[in-house]
CSV table of C-alpha atoms in Angstrom, one decimal:
chain,number,residue,atom,x,y,z
A,1,MET,CA,0.0,-0.1,-0.1
A,2,ASN,CA,1.3,3.5,-0.8
A,3,GLN,CA,1.9,5.3,2.4
A,4,TYR,CA,2.2,8.8,1.2
A,5,ALA,CA,-0.8,11.3,1.5
A,6,ILE,CA,0.7,13.6,-1.1
A,7,GLU,CA,3.1,13.1,-3.7
A,8,THR,CA,4.3,15.9,-6.1
A,9,GLU,CA,6.8,15.4,-9.2
A,10,SER,CA,8.0,18.2,-11.2
A,11,LEU,CA,5.1,20.4,-10.7
A,12,HIS,CA,5.0,23.9,-12.3
A,13,VAL,CA,2.4,26.6,-11.7
A,14,ASN,CA,2.4,29.8,-13.6
A,15,TYR,CA,0.2,32.8,-13.5
A,16,GLY,CA,0.6,34.0,-17.0
A,17,LYS,CA,4.2,34.3,-17.6
A,18,THR,CA,5.3,34.4,-14.0
A,19,ALA,CA,6.3,31.3,-12.3
A,20,VAL,CA,4.7,30.8,-9.1
A,21,LEU,CA,5.9,27.3,-8.2
A,22,TRP,CA,8.9,25.8,-10.0
A,23,ASP,CA,9.8,22.2,-10.2
A,24,ILE,CA,8.3,21.2,-7.2
A,25,SER,CA,8.6,17.3,-6.1
A,26,PHE,CA,8.3,16.1,-2.5
A,27,LYS,CA,6.6,13.2,-0.6
A,28,ILE,CA,4.6,13.5,2.6
A,29,PRO,CA,3.8,10.3,4.5
A,30,ARG,CA,0.3,9.8,5.9
A,31,GLY,CA,-0.5,10.8,9.5
A,32,CYS,CA,1.8,13.7,10.2
A,33,ILE,CA,1.5,17.6,10.6
A,34,VAL,CA,3.3,19.5,8.3
A,35,GLY,CA,3.9,23.3,8.5
A,36,ILE,CA,4.3,25.0,5.4
A,37,LEU,CA,6.8,28.0,5.5
A,38,GLY,CA,7.8,30.8,2.9
A,39,GLN,CA,7.6,34.4,2.5
A,40,ASN,CA,4.5,35.9,1.0
A,41,GLY,CA,4.4,35.2,-2.7
A,42,ALA,CA,6.3,31.9,-2.1
A,43,GLY,CA,3.8,30.0,-3.6
A,44,LYS,CA,2.1,28.3,-0.3
A,45,SER,CA,-1.6,29.1,-1.0
A,46,THR,CA,-1.0,28.4,-4.9
A,47,LEU,CA,0.4,24.8,-3.9
A,48,PHE,CA,-2.8,24.3,-1.9
A,49,LYS,CA,-4.7,25.2,-4.9
A,50,ALA,CA,-3.0,23.0,-7.1
A,51,ILE,CA,-3.6,20.1,-4.6
A,52,LEU,CA,-7.2,20.8,-4.8
A,53,GLY,CA,-7.6,20.9,-8.4
A,54,LEU,CA,-8.6,24.6,-8.4
A,55,ILE,CA,-5.5,25.4,-10.5
A,56,LYS,CA,-4.2,23.6,-13.4
A,57,PRO,CA,-0.3,23.2,-13.4
A,58,LEU,CA,1.7,24.2,-16.5
A,59,SER,CA,3.3,20.5,-15.7
A,60,GLY,CA,3.9,18.1,-13.5
A,61,LYS,CA,2.0,15.2,-11.2
A,62,ILE,CA,0.1,15.4,-7.9
A,63,ASP,CA,-1.1,12.3,-6.4
A,64,LEU,CA,-3.2,11.9,-3.2
A,65,LEU,CA,-4.1,9.5,-0.6
A,66,GLY,CA,-2.2,6.6,-2.0
A,67,GLY,CA,-1.7,7.6,-5.9
A,68,CYS,CA,-5.0,9.1,-6.5
A,69,LEU,CA,-6.3,11.7,-8.4
A,70,VAL,CA,-8.1,14.8,-6.6
A,71,SER,CA,-11.1,14.2,-8.5
A,72,ASP,CA,-11.3,10.5,-6.8
A,73,VAL,CA,-10.9,11.7,-3.5
A,74,ARG,CA,-12.4,15.2,-3.2
A,75,GLN,CA,-14.6,14.3,-0.4
A,76,LYS,CA,-11.7,13.2,1.8
A,77,ILE,CA,-10.1,16.4,1.6
A,78,ALA,CA,-11.2,19.0,4.0
A,79,TYR,CA,-9.9,22.9,2.9
A,80,VAL,CA,-10.0,25.6,5.6
A,81,PRO,CA,-9.2,29.0,3.5
A,82,GLN,CA,-7.7,32.3,4.5
A,83,ARG,CA,-10.5,34.3,6.5
A,84,GLU,CA,-9.9,37.3,3.9
A,85,SER,CA,-11.2,35.1,1.0
A,86,ILE,CA,-14.6,34.6,2.7
A,87,ASP,CA,-17.7,36.8,2.5
A,88,TRP,CA,-18.6,37.1,6.0
A,89,ASP,CA,-22.0,39.0,5.3
A,90,PHE,CA,-23.2,36.1,3.6
A,91,PRO,CA,-26.6,35.4,5.5
A,92,ILE,CA,-26.0,31.7,7.2
A,93,THR,CA,-25.4,30.7,10.5
A,94,ALA,CA,-22.6,28.9,12.5
A,95,GLU,CA,-24.4,25.8,12.3
A,96,GLU,CA,-25.3,26.0,8.4
A,97,VAL,CA,-21.5,26.4,7.9
A,98,VAL,CA,-20.2,23.6,9.6
A,99,LEU,CA,-23.2,21.4,7.9
A,100,MET,CA,-21.8,22.4,4.5
A,101,GLY,CA,-18.9,19.8,5.6
A,102,ARG,CA,-21.7,17.1,5.2
A,103,TYR,CA,-22.7,17.8,1.7
A,104,GLY,CA,-20.8,15.1,0.3
A,105,ARG,CA,-22.6,12.8,2.3
A,106,LEU,CA,-26.1,13.7,1.5
A,107,GLY,CA,-28.5,11.5,-0.5
A,108,LEU,CA,-30.1,11.8,-4.0
A,109,PHE,CA,-32.3,14.8,-2.4
A,110,GLY,CA,-29.5,16.5,-0.4
A,111,ARG,CA,-31.5,16.6,2.4
A,112,VAL,CA,-30.0,17.0,5.7
A,113,ARG,CA,-30.7,14.4,8.0
A,114,LYS,CA,-30.8,13.8,11.9
A,115,ALA,CA,-27.2,12.2,12.0
A,116,ASP,CA,-25.9,15.4,10.0
A,117,ARG,CA,-27.2,17.6,12.6
A,118,GLU,CA,-25.8,15.5,15.5
A,119,ALA,CA,-22.5,15.6,13.6
A,120,ALA,CA,-22.5,19.2,13.2
A,121,THR,CA,-23.6,19.7,16.8
A,122,ASN,CA,-20.5,17.3,18.0
A,123,ALA,CA,-18.0,19.4,15.9
A,124,LEU,CA,-19.4,22.7,17.1
A,125,ASP,CA,-19.0,21.2,20.8
A,126,LEU,CA,-15.4,20.2,20.1
A,127,VAL,CA,-14.4,23.8,19.0
A,128,GLY,CA,-16.3,25.2,21.7
A,129,MET,CA,-19.0,27.1,19.3
A,130,ARG,CA,-22.1,25.3,20.2
A,131,PRO,CA,-23.6,28.2,21.8
A,132,PHE,CA,-23.0,30.2,18.6
A,133,ALA,CA,-24.8,27.5,16.5
A,134,LYS,CA,-27.7,29.8,15.6
A,135,ARG,CA,-25.6,33.2,15.1
A,136,GLN,CA,-25.0,34.6,11.8
A,137,ILE,CA,-21.4,34.5,10.8
A,138,SER,CA,-20.6,38.1,10.6
A,139,GLN,CA,-21.4,38.4,14.3
A,140,LEU,CA,-18.4,35.9,15.1
A,141,SER,CA,-15.2,37.1,16.4
A,142,GLY,CA,-12.1,36.4,14.2
A,143,GLY,CA,-11.1,33.4,16.5
A,144,GLN,CA,-14.6,32.2,16.7
A,145,GLN,CA,-14.9,32.3,12.7
A,146,GLN,CA,-11.7,30.2,12.5
A,147,ARG,CA,-13.0,27.9,15.1
A,148,LEU,CA,-16.1,27.5,13.1
A,149,PHE,CA,-14.3,26.4,9.9
A,150,ILE,CA,-12.2,24.0,11.7
A,151,ALA,CA,-15.6,22.3,12.9
A,152,ARG,CA,-16.7,22.3,9.0
A,153,ALA,CA,-13.3,20.3,8.4
A,154,LEU,CA,-13.7,18.1,11.2
A,155,VAL,CA,-17.6,17.2,10.3
A,156,GLN,CA,-16.4,16.1,6.9
A,157,ASP,CA,-14.3,13.6,8.4
A,158,ALA,CA,-11.4,13.8,5.9
A,159,ASP,CA,-8.3,12.2,5.7
A,160,LEU,CA,-6.4,14.9,4.2
A,161,PHE,CA,-6.8,18.6,5.8
A,162,LEU,CA,-5.4,21.7,4.0
A,163,LEU,CA,-5.5,24.7,6.3
A,164,ASP,CA,-4.4,28.3,4.8
A,165,GLU,CA,-2.9,30.5,7.6
A,166,PRO,CA,-5.6,29.2,10.2
A,167,PHE,CA,-4.1,31.3,13.1
A,168,ALA,CA,-4.5,34.8,11.2
A,169,GLY,CA,-6.2,37.1,13.4
A,170,VAL,CA,-6.8,34.6,16.6
A,171,ASP,CA,-5.5,34.9,20.2
A,172,MET,CA,-2.7,32.7,21.4
A,173,ALA,CA,-5.5,30.7,23.5
A,174,THR,CA,-7.5,30.3,20.0
A,175,GLU,CA,-4.4,29.0,18.5
A,176,LYS,CA,-3.3,26.5,21.1
A,177,ALA,CA,-6.8,24.9,21.2
A,178,ILE,CA,-6.8,24.5,17.5
A,179,MET,CA,-3.6,23.1,17.4
A,180,GLU,CA,-4.7,20.5,20.2
A,181,LEU,CA,-7.8,19.8,17.7
A,182,LEU,CA,-5.5,19.0,14.9
A,183,LYS,CA,-2.9,17.3,17.0
A,184,ALA,CA,-6.2,14.8,17.9
A,185,GLN,CA,-7.0,14.2,14.1
A,186,LYS,CA,-3.2,13.2,13.7
A,187,GLN,CA,-3.7,10.6,16.2
A,188,GLN,CA,-6.6,9.0,14.1
A,189,GLY,CA,-4.1,8.7,11.3
A,190,LYS,CA,-5.2,11.9,9.5
A,191,THR,CA,-2.4,14.1,7.6
A,192,ILE,CA,-2.7,17.9,8.3
A,193,LEU,CA,-1.1,20.7,6.3
A,194,VAL,CA,-0.7,23.9,7.6
A,195,ILE,CA,0.4,27.2,5.9
A,196,HIS,CA,2.2,28.9,8.9
A,197,HIS,CA,4.2,32.4,9.6
A,198,ASP,CA,5.5,32.0,13.1
A,199,LEU,CA,8.8,30.5,13.1
A,200,SER,CA,8.9,30.6,16.8
A,201,THR,CA,6.2,27.9,17.2
A,202,VAL,CA,7.2,25.6,14.3
A,203,GLU,CA,8.8,23.0,16.3
A,204,GLU,CA,6.0,23.0,19.1
A,205,TYR,CA,3.4,22.8,16.4
A,206,PHE,CA,4.8,20.7,13.7
A,207,GLU,CA,6.9,17.2,13.0
A,208,TRP,CA,7.4,17.6,9.2
A,209,SER,CA,7.9,20.8,7.2
A,210,ILE,CA,7.9,22.4,3.8
A,211,LEU,CA,9.9,25.2,2.9
A,212,LEU,CA,9.0,27.4,-0.1
A,213,ASN,CA,10.4,30.0,-2.3
A,214,THR,CA,8.9,29.5,-5.4
A,215,ARG,CA,11.2,26.3,-5.7
A,216,LEU,CA,11.4,23.6,-3.0
A,217,ILE,CA,14.1,24.6,-0.5
A,218,ALA,CA,13.4,21.5,1.6
A,219,CYS,CA,10.7,19.1,2.9
A,220,GLY,CA,11.2,16.5,5.6
A,221,PRO,CA,11.2,16.0,9.3
A,222,LEU,CA,11.8,19.0,11.4
A,223,THR,CA,15.1,17.5,12.6
A,224,GLU,CA,16.6,17.6,9.1
A,225,VAL,CA,15.4,20.6,7.2
A,226,PHE,CA,14.4,23.2,10.1
A,227,HIS,CA,17.8,25.1,10.4
A,228,ARG,CA,19.3,28.2,9.7
A,229,GLU,CA,20.8,27.6,6.4
A,230,ASN,CA,17.4,26.6,5.0
A,231,LEU,CA,15.6,29.4,6.6
A,232,ILE,CA,17.8,31.9,5.1
A,233,ARG,CA,17.2,30.0,1.7
A,234,THR,CA,13.6,30.6,2.5
A,235,PHE,CA,13.1,33.9,3.8
A,236,GLY,CA,16.4,35.9,3.0
A,237,LYS,CA,19.4,36.9,5.8
A,238,GLY,CA,17.6,40.2,6.5
A,239,GLN,CA,14.2,38.8,7.4
A,240,MET,CA,16.1,36.2,9.5
A,241,LEU,CA,18.0,38.6,11.4
A,242,PHE,CA,14.9,40.9,12.0
A,243,ASP,CA,13.1,37.6,13.3
A,244,GLU,CA,16.0,36.9,15.6
A,245,ALA,CA,16.2,40.4,17.0
A,246,ALA,CA,12.5,40.4,17.7
A,247,ASP,CA,12.9,37.1,19.5
A,248,SER,CA,15.7,38.1,21.6
A,249,LEU,CA,13.8,41.3,22.5
A,250,ALA,CA,10.6,40.0,23.7
A,251,LYS,CA,12.8,37.2,25.6
A,252,SER,CA,14.5,39.9,27.4
A,253,GLN,CA,11.5,41.9,28.1
A,254,SER,CA,9.5,38.5,29.5
A,255,GLY,CA,12.2,38.6,31.8
A,256,PHE,CA,11.3,41.8,33.5
A,257,LEU,CA,7.6,40.9,34.1
């Protein structure tokens, strides 16, 4: 049995004449949590869209969940987009958003069943959002909105999770709670890819990492790929020096609290 959740081979993606991803080849084993790191414009969100079949690569190959095409396993993939890409004024309740994760399971006439509502309620419970089930999504805070889309992914019972900056605009308590939920999914054999920006939490959150800068810088266990040389190739020396200075300042200030 093929043990890889994702395999890409010589993947090239262009926007017009501009190369966004260039010659990307990697393999991600099933059942791990992977942090995807890179600067803005490095191709992280584009990689997700290519995996989901939302963008057609210029060339190359993507196999999912044991060598399948995305069209064959679409219902086994849960996607949490960036919050900025969602119309939060759309007239829909929190519960209805979570139920969208069950649409692939609905019968011929697409009727929501009792089992679907129970699954949605359980997922809302898991993310601490059950009291807000009937609330319109625009009335939720940023952290609540993010929890809501995590619940939608959970209720789908997918094998592969793709989360695009799930911690943007949320407080640290919400971030930690979301990570605990993701780690619980990992324990069930799920594979989780997270686009992430905070280098200070990478070693706490992830066991594997993909480092992108249009080209693939590295892919593998953190112990092998998460080091200064690769980070400089990914982010540039100037950004690394800035991050290190900010981290040192934060640590020195915490000593006076």
